[in-house]
XYZ file of C-alpha atoms in Angstrom:
765
model
C -0.011 0.020 0.039
C 1.750 3.192 -1.068
C 0.279 5.210 1.704
C 1.900 3.081 4.340
C 5.173 4.319 6.219
C 8.295 3.651 4.287
C 10.803 1.217 5.564
C 8.118 -1.238 6.743
C 7.988 -4.655 5.309
C 6.139 -8.033 5.454
C 7.660 -11.471 5.939
C 6.635 -14.356 3.524
C 7.398 -17.889 4.398
C 7.336 -20.371 1.497
C 7.031 -24.199 1.786
C 6.367 -26.748 -0.954
C 5.381 -30.325 0.176
C 5.001 -33.237 -2.265
C 2.160 -35.367 -1.104
C 1.984 -38.393 -3.408
C 1.267 -36.798 -6.859
C 0.292 -33.428 -5.620
C 2.399 -30.429 -4.611
C 1.000 -28.523 -1.554
C 2.034 -24.850 -1.999
C 2.019 -23.086 1.432
C 2.630 -19.427 2.141
C 2.565 -17.699 5.495
C 2.453 -13.960 5.332
C 3.318 -11.972 8.573
C 3.057 -8.350 9.347
C 5.955 -8.020 11.938
C 4.932 -6.512 15.339
C 7.753 -4.018 14.809
C 5.621 -2.376 12.136
C 3.255 0.462 13.021
C 0.811 0.155 10.178
C -1.545 -2.549 8.856
C -0.794 -3.904 5.403
C -3.350 -5.050 2.872
C -2.107 -8.349 1.458
C -3.456 -10.380 -1.569
C -1.926 -13.591 -2.866
C -2.008 -15.072 -6.377
C -0.305 -18.354 -7.356
C 0.330 -19.032 -11.012
C 1.114 -22.520 -12.417
C 2.229 -23.246 -15.860
C 1.077 -26.797 -16.336
C 3.009 -28.355 -19.172
C 2.638 -31.867 -20.586
C 6.051 -33.292 -21.172
C 7.492 -29.747 -21.734
C 5.237 -29.106 -24.825
C 4.415 -25.567 -25.381
C 1.176 -26.222 -27.219
C -0.193 -28.339 -24.401
C -3.675 -26.877 -23.592
C -6.557 -29.387 -23.421
C -10.104 -29.125 -22.167
C -10.549 -28.816 -18.400
C -12.939 -31.380 -16.804
C -14.824 -30.264 -13.753
C -16.248 -32.738 -11.027
C -19.752 -32.413 -12.558
C -18.313 -33.729 -15.922
C -18.632 -30.390 -17.586
C -15.703 -29.344 -19.831
C -14.366 -26.124 -21.159
C -11.439 -24.974 -23.225
C -11.779 -21.113 -23.153
C -10.675 -18.504 -20.607
C -12.653 -18.817 -17.494
C -12.670 -17.524 -13.901
C -14.604 -19.138 -11.044
C -16.879 -17.953 -9.490
C -18.205 -17.343 -12.938
C -20.180 -14.063 -13.001
C -21.735 -15.035 -16.381
C -23.389 -18.238 -15.057
C -23.297 -17.862 -11.288
C -21.380 -21.093 -10.982
C -19.148 -21.197 -7.816
C -15.658 -22.477 -7.445
C -15.294 -26.255 -8.080
C -13.790 -28.593 -5.556
C -11.205 -29.680 -8.053
C -10.494 -29.946 -11.818
C -8.454 -32.214 -14.148
C -6.861 -32.026 -17.586
C -5.620 -34.968 -19.741
C -2.851 -34.789 -22.222
C -4.932 -36.721 -24.821
C -8.716 -37.116 -24.459
C -8.608 -40.292 -26.670
C -5.533 -41.973 -25.163
C -4.616 -40.375 -21.864
C -1.257 -41.071 -20.404
C -0.745 -38.078 -18.257
C -3.165 -35.700 -16.309
C -2.722 -32.630 -14.189
C -5.208 -31.370 -11.635
C -5.837 -28.679 -9.107
C -7.314 -29.272 -5.713
C -9.243 -26.310 -4.259
C -10.834 -27.722 -1.130
C -8.863 -29.822 1.340
C -8.309 -29.978 5.032
C -4.968 -28.084 4.908
C -6.652 -25.145 3.001
C -8.529 -24.090 6.165
C -5.803 -25.127 8.655
C -3.924 -21.977 10.114
C -0.802 -24.130 10.752
C 1.880 -22.046 12.364
C 0.017 -18.820 11.415
C -2.580 -16.912 13.322
C -5.278 -17.527 10.798
C -6.040 -19.273 7.568
C -6.906 -17.610 4.323
C -9.241 -20.389 3.562
C -10.547 -21.343 0.121
C -9.300 -19.020 -2.690
C -11.590 -16.220 -3.736
C -11.109 -17.079 -7.381
C -9.479 -19.534 -9.689
C -8.465 -18.606 -13.228
C -7.728 -20.454 -16.571
C -6.163 -18.929 -19.689
C -2.951 -18.975 -21.690
C 0.267 -18.458 -19.629
C 0.926 -15.216 -21.480
C -2.534 -13.774 -20.664
C -2.497 -14.843 -16.926
C 1.094 -13.825 -16.411
C 0.811 -10.380 -17.915
C -2.627 -9.584 -16.385
C -1.258 -9.174 -12.899
C -3.503 -9.441 -9.899
C -6.695 -8.340 -11.679
C -7.163 -10.869 -14.581
C -10.381 -10.383 -16.666
C -11.214 -13.371 -18.810
C -12.177 -13.169 -22.546
C -14.750 -15.886 -22.621
C -14.399 -16.335 -26.375
C -10.654 -16.842 -26.278
C -9.558 -20.428 -26.167
C -6.299 -22.121 -24.684
C -6.552 -25.487 -26.251
C -3.471 -26.277 -28.284
C -1.715 -23.342 -26.500
C 0.602 -22.831 -23.563
C -2.065 -22.820 -20.825
C -1.769 -21.890 -17.148
C -3.824 -21.912 -13.867
C -4.006 -19.432 -11.044
C -5.453 -19.338 -7.520
C -6.170 -15.987 -5.971
C -7.016 -14.533 -2.552
C -8.234 -10.969 -2.458
C -6.516 -8.351 -0.453
C -7.208 -8.502 3.297
C -6.050 -6.381 6.196
C -3.072 -7.596 8.082
C -2.366 -5.695 11.310
C 1.079 -5.600 13.050
C 1.805 -8.985 14.696
C -0.780 -10.828 12.529
C -0.036 -13.676 10.258
C -2.101 -15.582 7.634
C -1.631 -18.929 5.884
C -2.429 -19.626 2.248
C -2.594 -23.089 0.882
C -3.309 -24.609 -2.608
C -2.594 -27.852 -4.414
C -1.341 -28.608 -7.982
C -0.078 -31.833 -9.467
C -0.805 -34.949 -11.363
C -4.168 -36.311 -11.795
C -4.354 -40.007 -12.778
C -5.398 -41.122 -9.241
C -8.513 -40.654 -7.108
C -7.076 -39.450 -3.851
C -7.489 -38.088 -0.334
C -4.605 -35.822 0.550
C -5.719 -34.867 4.171
C -3.325 -35.612 6.995
C -1.937 -37.757 8.456
C -1.464 -39.790 5.351
C -2.540 -39.635 1.694
C -4.433 -42.465 -0.055
C -4.426 -42.622 -3.872
C -6.415 -45.151 -5.966
C -5.498 -46.176 -9.408
C -7.611 -48.031 -11.984
C -8.210 -47.397 -15.839
C -10.475 -44.536 -16.581
C -12.279 -46.745 -19.121
C -12.390 -50.247 -20.640
C -12.207 -51.368 -24.176
C -14.528 -53.992 -25.859
C -12.934 -56.677 -27.985
C -14.568 -59.261 -30.148
C -13.373 -62.738 -29.414
C -12.485 -65.038 -26.556
C -11.222 -63.684 -23.250
C -7.701 -64.931 -22.650
C -8.305 -64.753 -18.881
C -10.838 -67.519 -18.996
C -9.306 -70.562 -20.977
C -12.116 -72.775 -19.778
C -14.761 -70.533 -21.219
C -15.429 -69.394 -24.760
C -16.795 -65.843 -25.077
C -17.909 -63.831 -28.050
C -16.722 -60.603 -26.549
C -14.500 -59.432 -23.626
C -13.400 -56.303 -21.939
C -9.923 -55.108 -21.130
C -8.123 -51.901 -20.067
C -6.553 -49.637 -22.612
C -3.355 -51.678 -22.511
C -5.241 -54.890 -23.496
C -4.985 -56.346 -19.939
C -7.674 -58.775 -18.964
C -7.762 -59.090 -16.077
C -6.480 -55.628 -15.422
C -4.642 -54.218 -12.344
C -5.982 -51.741 -9.850
C -4.360 -50.611 -6.726
C -4.013 -48.116 -3.867
C -1.022 -46.174 -2.553
C -0.574 -44.721 0.950
C 1.925 -41.909 1.494
C 2.699 -41.472 5.225
C 3.607 -37.817 6.014
C 2.585 -38.049 9.762
C 5.206 -37.578 12.495
C 5.179 -41.377 13.331
C 5.079 -44.809 11.467
C 1.748 -46.377 10.568
C 1.661 -49.900 12.045
C 0.126 -52.630 9.785
C -2.609 -50.525 8.145
C -5.228 -52.736 6.497
C -6.593 -51.746 3.011
C -9.815 -53.302 1.645
C -11.203 -53.251 -1.884
C -15.000 -53.392 -2.385
C -16.337 -53.988 -5.856
C -19.972 -53.579 -4.661
C -22.523 -54.266 -7.264
C -20.352 -52.966 -10.064
C -20.297 -56.257 -11.925
C -16.542 -56.480 -11.655
C -14.948 -59.387 -10.044
C -11.548 -60.333 -8.485
C -9.683 -62.596 -10.978
C -8.513 -65.027 -9.727
C -11.238 -65.140 -7.153
C -8.662 -66.480 -4.575
C -7.399 -62.911 -3.900
C -8.201 -61.533 -0.514
C -10.263 -58.464 -0.348
C -8.041 -57.203 2.530
C -4.321 -56.648 2.454
C -1.908 -55.491 5.062
C 0.718 -52.841 4.220
C 3.050 -53.701 7.034
C 4.968 -50.882 8.754
C 4.832 -47.695 6.782
C 7.526 -45.404 8.197
C 7.307 -41.563 8.184
C 7.706 -40.171 4.634
C 7.424 -43.683 3.209
C 5.077 -45.112 0.595
C 3.337 -48.485 0.512
C 0.831 -49.953 -1.930
C -1.598 -52.885 -2.576
C -2.664 -54.230 -5.964
C -5.372 -56.602 -7.205
C -6.271 -57.909 -10.549
C -9.948 -57.365 -11.708
C -11.905 -58.777 -14.473
C -14.925 -57.170 -16.170
C -17.309 -59.865 -17.633
C -18.739 -59.012 -20.982
C -22.391 -57.964 -20.671
C -21.853 -55.370 -18.024
C -21.808 -51.717 -18.961
C -22.188 -48.241 -17.553
C -20.043 -46.961 -14.704
C -18.415 -49.310 -12.278
C -17.274 -47.955 -8.901
C -14.418 -49.499 -6.897
C -14.015 -48.441 -3.284
C -10.899 -48.623 -1.279
C -11.102 -48.289 2.469
C -8.081 -47.748 4.913
C -8.124 -46.422 8.534
C -11.345 -44.539 8.279
C -10.637 -43.106 4.803
C -12.516 -44.212 1.668
C -11.465 -43.467 -1.892
C -13.484 -44.428 -4.880
C -12.618 -44.980 -8.493
C -15.137 -44.856 -11.388
C -14.463 -46.813 -14.540
C -16.499 -46.251 -17.831
C -17.464 -49.565 -19.264
C -18.644 -49.891 -22.842
C -21.485 -52.043 -24.017
C -21.033 -55.207 -26.185
C -23.734 -56.864 -28.313
C -24.659 -59.175 -25.474
C -26.640 -58.057 -22.434
C -28.808 -59.281 -19.702
C -31.311 -56.630 -18.612
C -32.202 -56.518 -15.017
C -35.924 -57.306 -14.650
C -38.528 -56.683 -11.990
C -40.887 -59.430 -10.577
C -43.140 -59.015 -13.690
C -40.263 -59.442 -16.141
C -40.055 -55.730 -17.090
C -37.129 -53.613 -17.779
C -36.819 -50.086 -19.366
C -34.152 -50.350 -22.046
C -32.439 -48.679 -24.945
C -30.389 -50.313 -27.648
C -27.006 -48.517 -28.490
C -26.620 -50.104 -31.869
C -27.885 -49.652 -35.392
C -29.079 -52.554 -37.457
C -29.429 -53.198 -41.245
C -32.749 -54.792 -40.315
C -34.240 -52.795 -37.357
C -37.433 -54.909 -37.040
C -37.849 -55.596 -33.264
C -38.292 -59.351 -33.696
C -35.004 -59.418 -35.598
C -33.176 -57.380 -33.054
C -34.606 -59.446 -30.174
C -34.524 -62.819 -31.971
C -33.075 -64.289 -28.782
C -36.488 -63.956 -27.231
C -38.550 -65.465 -30.024
C -41.897 -64.061 -30.804
C -42.747 -60.550 -29.448
C -46.568 -60.904 -29.978
C -48.485 -59.824 -26.916
C -49.542 -62.693 -24.667
C -46.192 -64.532 -24.644
C -43.201 -64.294 -22.478
C -41.625 -61.286 -24.316
C -42.842 -58.215 -26.008
C -41.845 -54.593 -26.572
C -43.894 -51.434 -25.484
C -43.338 -47.802 -25.979
C -45.002 -44.546 -24.855
C -46.487 -42.457 -27.720
C -46.282 -38.814 -26.700
C -48.693 -37.736 -29.463
C -51.605 -39.808 -27.949
C -50.293 -39.991 -24.295
C -50.684 -43.808 -24.298
C -48.623 -46.958 -24.501
C -48.172 -48.794 -27.876
C -47.528 -52.445 -27.962
C -45.664 -54.529 -30.603
C -46.546 -54.892 -33.412
C -47.926 -51.361 -33.503
C -45.938 -49.270 -36.087
C -44.763 -46.866 -33.283
C -42.887 -49.743 -31.572
C -42.006 -52.088 -34.449
C -38.498 -50.821 -35.183
C -35.600 -50.478 -32.822
C -33.317 -47.380 -33.126
C -30.551 -45.916 -31.011
C -31.475 -43.085 -28.725
C -34.990 -44.393 -28.106
C -36.241 -46.096 -25.020
C -38.682 -49.024 -24.631
C -40.305 -51.185 -22.034
C -39.056 -54.752 -22.520
C -41.056 -57.734 -21.211
C -38.623 -60.635 -20.757
C -40.459 -63.013 -18.297
C -37.759 -65.740 -18.727
C -34.865 -63.371 -17.969
C -33.148 -64.557 -21.224
C -29.700 -63.101 -21.984
C -30.058 -61.190 -25.356
C -27.447 -61.569 -28.102
C -27.981 -58.979 -30.699
C -27.824 -60.097 -34.303
C -24.711 -59.968 -36.476
C -25.811 -56.830 -38.307
C -25.458 -54.728 -35.019
C -23.045 -51.924 -35.618
C -21.984 -49.033 -33.191
C -23.226 -45.619 -33.858
C -20.453 -43.409 -35.506
C -19.008 -40.746 -33.058
C -17.448 -38.483 -35.706
C -20.790 -36.691 -36.453
C -23.675 -35.805 -34.060
C -26.438 -38.387 -33.738
C -29.955 -36.717 -33.716
C -33.020 -38.112 -32.082
C -36.356 -36.284 -32.760
C -38.805 -35.848 -29.748
C -42.441 -34.687 -29.633
C -43.811 -32.430 -26.890
C -44.619 -34.594 -23.853
C -43.073 -37.595 -22.248
C -40.561 -39.467 -24.411
C -38.666 -42.629 -23.707
C -34.996 -42.104 -24.699
C -31.515 -43.647 -24.279
C -27.856 -42.955 -24.929
C -27.158 -43.923 -28.527
C -23.458 -44.798 -27.874
C -21.870 -47.885 -26.363
C -20.189 -45.762 -23.725
C -21.816 -43.892 -20.821
C -22.490 -40.206 -21.424
C -22.897 -37.186 -19.309
C -26.450 -35.771 -20.067
C -24.992 -32.302 -19.871
C -23.018 -33.113 -23.001
C -26.120 -33.519 -25.061
C -27.381 -30.489 -27.002
C -30.954 -29.662 -27.901
C -32.159 -28.342 -31.226
C -35.110 -26.089 -30.675
C -38.282 -25.937 -32.717
C -36.844 -23.113 -34.861
C -33.535 -24.869 -35.577
C -31.309 -23.174 -32.928
C -28.896 -25.490 -30.981
C -28.639 -24.915 -27.228
C -26.621 -26.615 -24.591
C -28.558 -28.882 -22.255
C -28.448 -26.266 -19.497
C -29.538 -23.531 -21.838
C -32.370 -25.704 -23.023
C -33.539 -26.305 -19.467
C -33.337 -22.570 -18.763
C -35.451 -21.921 -21.755
C -38.110 -24.461 -20.657
C -37.508 -26.601 -23.743
C -36.975 -29.711 -21.547
C -37.328 -30.853 -17.969
C -34.070 -30.699 -16.106
C -33.807 -34.349 -15.231
C -34.391 -37.861 -16.582
C -35.994 -40.917 -14.931
C -34.675 -44.473 -14.945
C -36.533 -47.497 -13.679
C -35.153 -49.617 -10.825
C -36.465 -53.123 -11.230
C -35.448 -54.102 -7.694
C -37.854 -51.445 -6.209
C -40.298 -51.040 -8.980
C -39.609 -47.315 -8.647
C -38.384 -44.531 -10.782
C -35.025 -42.920 -9.816
C -33.851 -39.481 -10.854
C -31.010 -37.005 -10.066
C -31.968 -33.453 -9.064
C -28.792 -31.909 -10.491
C -27.867 -32.001 -14.239
C -24.213 -32.691 -13.570
C -25.096 -35.974 -11.830
C -27.030 -37.442 -14.691
C -25.149 -40.028 -16.801
C -26.906 -42.040 -19.614
C -25.743 -45.613 -19.437
C -25.807 -48.139 -22.288
C -28.782 -50.405 -22.591
C -30.762 -48.193 -19.951
C -33.942 -46.444 -21.092
C -35.002 -43.021 -19.579
C -38.043 -40.799 -19.429
C -37.487 -37.180 -20.682
C -40.296 -34.490 -20.703
C -40.092 -32.145 -23.634
C -42.139 -28.984 -23.520
C -41.990 -28.495 -27.309
C -41.087 -30.601 -30.405
C -37.294 -30.691 -30.213
C -34.364 -32.820 -31.255
C -31.510 -34.191 -29.050
C -27.975 -33.945 -30.592
C -25.489 -36.482 -29.166
C -21.888 -35.942 -29.734
C -19.079 -38.395 -28.876
C -19.085 -38.993 -25.123
C -16.016 -38.285 -22.973
C -14.367 -41.499 -21.907
C -12.559 -39.692 -19.084
C -13.817 -39.347 -15.557
C -13.583 -36.092 -13.723
C -11.053 -35.921 -10.925
C -12.312 -37.771 -7.949
C -11.491 -36.779 -4.313
C -12.531 -38.157 -0.969
C -15.187 -36.025 0.748
C -13.565 -34.041 3.435
C -15.040 -32.044 6.302
C -13.272 -28.973 5.018
C -15.369 -28.889 1.845
C -17.910 -26.081 2.016
C -21.051 -27.395 3.846
C -24.312 -26.435 2.583
C -26.023 -24.344 5.332
C -29.754 -24.586 5.437
C -31.267 -21.254 4.395
C -34.865 -20.224 5.036
C -34.948 -19.173 1.254
C -33.295 -22.400 -0.125
C -33.991 -25.824 1.401
C -35.311 -29.239 0.451
C -36.522 -32.228 2.454
C -37.619 -35.787 1.413
C -40.683 -37.712 2.048
C -40.992 -41.499 1.893
C -43.995 -43.779 1.776
C -44.279 -47.508 2.595
C -47.194 -49.887 2.544
C -47.817 -53.596 1.823
C -44.125 -54.254 1.342
C -43.648 -51.591 -1.197
C -41.989 -48.133 -0.770
C -41.779 -44.864 -2.612
C -38.799 -42.565 -2.029
C -37.501 -39.403 -3.593
C -40.493 -37.144 -3.012
C -39.235 -33.643 -2.175
C -40.714 -30.401 -0.944
C -38.817 -27.122 -0.326
C -38.338 -23.576 -1.347
C -35.992 -21.858 -3.773
C -35.203 -18.220 -4.599
C -35.878 -19.077 -8.237
C -39.266 -20.874 -7.638
C -42.796 -19.615 -7.602
C -45.791 -20.963 -5.832
C -47.368 -22.195 -9.064
C -45.939 -24.930 -11.398
C -42.524 -24.015 -12.627
C -39.253 -25.741 -13.779
C -38.274 -26.401 -10.187
C -41.240 -28.761 -9.896
C -40.647 -32.290 -11.109
C -43.655 -34.019 -12.742
C -44.314 -37.720 -12.339
C -43.551 -39.716 -15.428
C -46.159 -42.035 -16.906
C -46.827 -44.987 -14.668
C -44.678 -48.151 -15.031
C -46.500 -51.200 -16.424
C -45.733 -53.344 -13.249
C -49.117 -53.388 -11.476
C -47.679 -51.293 -8.697
C -50.428 -50.411 -6.170
C -48.695 -47.554 -4.377
C -48.559 -43.989 -5.632
C -47.238 -40.905 -3.735
C -46.917 -37.437 -5.155
C -47.556 -33.739 -4.526
C -50.608 -32.399 -6.194
C -50.967 -28.717 -7.180
C -53.909 -26.371 -7.050
C -52.946 -24.738 -10.347
C -52.759 -27.959 -12.476
C -54.050 -31.440 -12.794
C -50.455 -32.780 -12.604
C -48.767 -34.778 -9.855
C -45.145 -34.048 -8.844
C -42.178 -35.892 -7.309
C -40.740 -32.533 -6.331
C -42.565 -29.299 -5.541
C -40.621 -26.140 -4.690
C -42.292 -23.013 -3.469
C -41.193 -19.360 -3.625
C -38.791 -18.126 -0.864
C -40.765 -16.799 2.042
C -43.988 -18.553 0.880
C -46.444 -19.704 3.525
C -48.533 -21.835 1.041
C -48.913 -25.418 2.306
C -47.955 -28.448 0.174
C -50.654 -31.033 -0.697
C -49.406 -34.649 -0.724
C -51.452 -37.583 -1.955
C -51.054 -41.241 -1.272
C -52.983 -43.793 -3.290
C -52.974 -47.548 -2.742
C -55.476 -50.343 -3.631
C -54.142 -52.472 -0.640
C -56.965 -53.051 1.791
C -56.522 -52.599 5.555
C -52.775 -52.060 5.350
C -50.582 -49.813 7.526
C -49.431 -46.855 5.341
C -46.474 -44.897 6.770
C -45.231 -41.473 5.624
C -41.811 -40.798 6.911
C -39.221 -37.930 6.755
C -35.889 -39.553 7.827
C -33.746 -36.434 7.597
C -34.843 -32.905 8.470
C -31.181 -31.461 8.763
C -31.809 -29.449 5.595
C -34.736 -27.686 7.287
C -33.474 -24.327 8.653
C -33.645 -24.267 12.448
C -35.860 -21.247 12.490
C -38.691 -23.219 10.778
C -41.219 -25.704 12.049
C -43.129 -28.319 9.861
C -46.435 -29.771 10.538
C -48.123 -32.580 8.647
C -51.970 -32.807 8.821
C -54.146 -35.732 7.729
C -56.934 -34.002 5.931
C -59.257 -37.039 6.306
C -59.073 -37.028 10.133
C -57.672 -33.614 11.052
C -54.873 -35.370 12.987
C -51.627 -33.250 12.998
C -48.085 -34.001 13.920
C -44.982 -31.834 14.238
C -42.360 -33.302 12.006
C -39.405 -32.246 14.137
C -40.508 -34.267 17.121
C -41.490 -37.339 15.233
C -40.161 -38.965 12.006
C -43.252 -40.628 10.641
C -47.016 -40.800 10.456
C -49.077 -43.905 9.973
C -52.685 -44.662 9.052
C -54.781 -47.687 8.013
C -55.689 -47.781 4.251
C -59.248 -48.942 5.064
C -61.288 -51.801 3.617
C -61.007 -50.554 0.048
C -57.688 -48.644 0.026
C -57.970 -45.430 -2.111
C -56.507 -41.963 -1.943
C -55.546 -40.007 1.201
C -54.442 -36.402 1.113
C -52.178 -34.468 3.549
C -51.215 -30.922 4.096
C -47.726 -29.921 5.050
C -47.233 -26.349 6.486
C -43.821 -24.840 7.107
C -43.586 -21.578 8.910
C -41.314 -19.704 11.298
C -41.415 -21.173 14.809
C -42.959 -19.428 17.688
C -41.607 -18.565 21.078
C -39.177 -21.176 22.457
C -41.205 -21.733 25.599
C -44.785 -23.191 25.544
C -47.062 -22.541 28.429
C -50.406 -24.118 29.093
C -52.859 -21.924 30.984
C -56.454 -21.602 31.802
C -57.373 -25.290 32.004
C -60.830 -26.259 33.210
C -62.998 -29.368 33.371
C -66.813 -28.946 33.005
C -69.584 -31.519 32.919
C -71.654 -31.726 29.715
C -74.464 -33.971 28.477
C -71.872 -36.144 26.617
C -69.318 -36.342 29.537
C -66.710 -33.951 30.670
C -65.253 -31.138 28.438
C -61.559 -30.316 29.190
C -60.460 -26.975 27.909
C -56.936 -25.505 27.931
C -55.072 -22.524 26.432
C -51.638 -22.737 24.852
C -49.254 -19.774 24.468
C -47.862 -21.329 21.161
C -48.284 -24.498 19.103
C -47.474 -27.644 21.085
C -47.525 -31.399 21.384
C -50.050 -32.200 24.050
C -50.848 -35.174 26.344
C -54.101 -35.164 28.275
C -54.579 -37.794 30.964
C -57.224 -38.715 33.637
C -55.968 -40.243 36.717
C -57.615 -41.176 40.020
C -56.863 -39.364 43.406
C -54.084 -41.922 43.904
C -52.385 -40.937 40.649
C -53.181 -44.183 38.893
C -53.947 -43.709 35.144
C -57.524 -44.046 34.167
C -57.751 -42.692 30.699
C -55.322 -41.264 28.122
C -57.335 -38.800 26.083
C -54.520 -37.340 23.999
C -50.950 -38.477 23.329
C -48.446 -36.378 21.347
C -51.424 -34.610 19.777
C -50.430 -31.474 17.707
C -52.363 -28.435 19.016
C -52.334 -24.766 17.934
C -51.798 -21.714 20.066
C -54.984 -20.557 21.781
C -57.988 -22.453 23.179
C -58.303 -26.211 22.693
C -60.723 -28.706 24.047
C -61.072 -32.508 24.335
C -64.074 -34.484 25.484
C -63.963 -37.407 28.001
C -67.019 -39.786 28.092
C -66.337 -40.882 31.629
C -65.061 -44.298 30.744
C -61.688 -45.956 31.566
C -59.129 -47.387 29.295
C -61.129 -50.715 29.496
C -64.253 -48.988 28.368
C -66.087 -49.204 31.686
C -67.784 -46.297 33.379
C -65.671 -44.955 36.258
C -67.119 -44.672 39.712
C -68.116 -41.413 41.317
C -65.398 -39.549 43.028
C -62.586 -37.060 42.748
C -60.192 -37.279 39.675
C -57.118 -35.463 38.329
C -56.840 -34.077 34.815
C -53.202 -33.588 33.803
C -52.388 -31.524 30.630
C -48.752 -31.575 29.434
C -47.623 -29.414 26.490
C -44.238 -29.801 24.764
C -42.642 -27.323 22.314
C -42.359 -29.063 18.940
C -39.168 -27.156 18.291
C -37.255 -27.374 21.609
C -39.025 -30.220 23.535
C -39.462 -27.894 26.493
C -42.549 -28.872 28.461
C -45.132 -27.164 30.709
C -48.070 -28.883 32.547
C -51.021 -28.140 34.591
C -53.317 -30.275 36.804
C -56.977 -29.665 37.496
C -59.140 -31.572 40.085
C -62.704 -32.341 39.317
C -65.678 -34.479 40.642
C -67.443 -37.243 38.774
C -70.944 -37.488 40.033
C -74.048 -39.048 38.438
């Protein structure tokens, strides 16, 4: 600062620590106590990330959400509102990666003050551009969003804005930059890095790993290894040795298998001394027929690191079916003869009434069409279908199956309404990579199309194990997997334009406590409802508020797709006053007091139906939520209980509920003005509450023995409330004349604080 006294200076301590494949850059800036003035200090770290010394080394940057970019960019991005990503990665060759570099923005050390008096925390900005542009821009770089760095000498910078540093104060700045082929956890006291191929390659022919079996196709890593190696490294940078840490591999339901199967899932790494490295390896095989994304999890001493592998499809697959034999599928191949019975010749006849057939939703008529209707007769990539496969037969596609070319976009036309779609390629694809061609021929990114209300912002897949649709609320979490069919709602006649999917996974990092936690805001929150009955369950029903939402139907509300053809007898959805539609998610405007209406429908007779809300942590602490059964008027405070149950009745049917969320009242609840008076029907008990409460009302004899419980955890509003006692005991018999006690206990639904009052009265007949 030029206005500060001359001769004063600041001290800067530099330290560079190599943690496995990442360099931790640490700076401690101190304003010496001998100074008389505060200093305003900002820090900017510039990295020239070269691949093998090449000057023209710029490649697209891949973010954790799978989105890529290759033009100048600053995060937070003022043009889109996108915040700073946790990390990023860049590969030297998108088609054949041998090297990667990455930056890590959030980690435990980033918020650790270390030897300094405070931590600078997460950078205020990160920047990408050519080295020349970032270097000459100085502290205040302004990106040119149309200027690319691909094929140029690129660079990366982290920046902390100027902050006041008084005499005697110190501040620590930390960031990470390094290689990126591992999924890793770099937090102390030791780093864990998992290695596995980013993707597999399909081969026609017999798998050399299984000499006793003869396969038509097999899968290998890019180096043609089958089985292929995976492993985990541990770097100990703690002050002492690690004694016999155990590392475990978990293949979960990925479809991968240890090969040979005699390998132990757990390995001991022995003694790992300070600043030493140890590793464990396994060999894994991917049977032909699995496709999508396989996740491998490595666990060691409380740390878990996962590794995702993109697995391509081969022309043989076994669709997972529900108890009725149904699966929602898509076929990522083209055929010279696309007739459905030719494509599914493994299943025999597809005429309805047999063990196999094909069904597809027609958005023009809003109804299902069954083979051999012309709408469902031909099988094409990018389209989704219901497949009935009662025998669970493995399907081998005919010899004329060919993969869809990836050198030109593949276009799928959709009509306004619900459409069944699928990824047209044999590799998984991020839905955010798909473009939308609007009704007037303009091409939009998927996010732009969502913002312009051309399409709904999510897709739905069918889980045969639960008979339920599944969906991701965030665009970056949606991945189209080979052979899987999806529902997509188009609001106009549009086309989907599929380009070659990226075969590279974004950088993967273990979740750490230092990553920015989402703090529940009264203007932006969401909670889940679940419903169960007759052995079935429905999950993923969300209510909440958003600054971008309105009380009527808008793009934050998620409509229910057409019902699955599985005979399911349990439905649960939000219903809107402004439309006849039903919704899996309904968001209201920030600050709205409008209640949500929730409807449950079942044809199961005399069954216990339970609505639950297992996690209210996202509900801001200043709000209270009440669920009311509109059929009975019974109310329950959702903070003091986690479920509500009712009997479906002799014929089942629909039941509606109202959910009200509002600012909570005073913390203390007081019950006052209680009285007991005799009426023609018995005894009227009246009481007054200072605020809403959960109330118990009990009748006891003069010895304190319970005679009748009139209310138990009953939700009651502030003001005057009443309950009637018919003068009978719990056993249903009339109580004898005499003196009785009426105890009224009220508990605050937010704090649990209780207040009670006792009234004495006479029973005389």
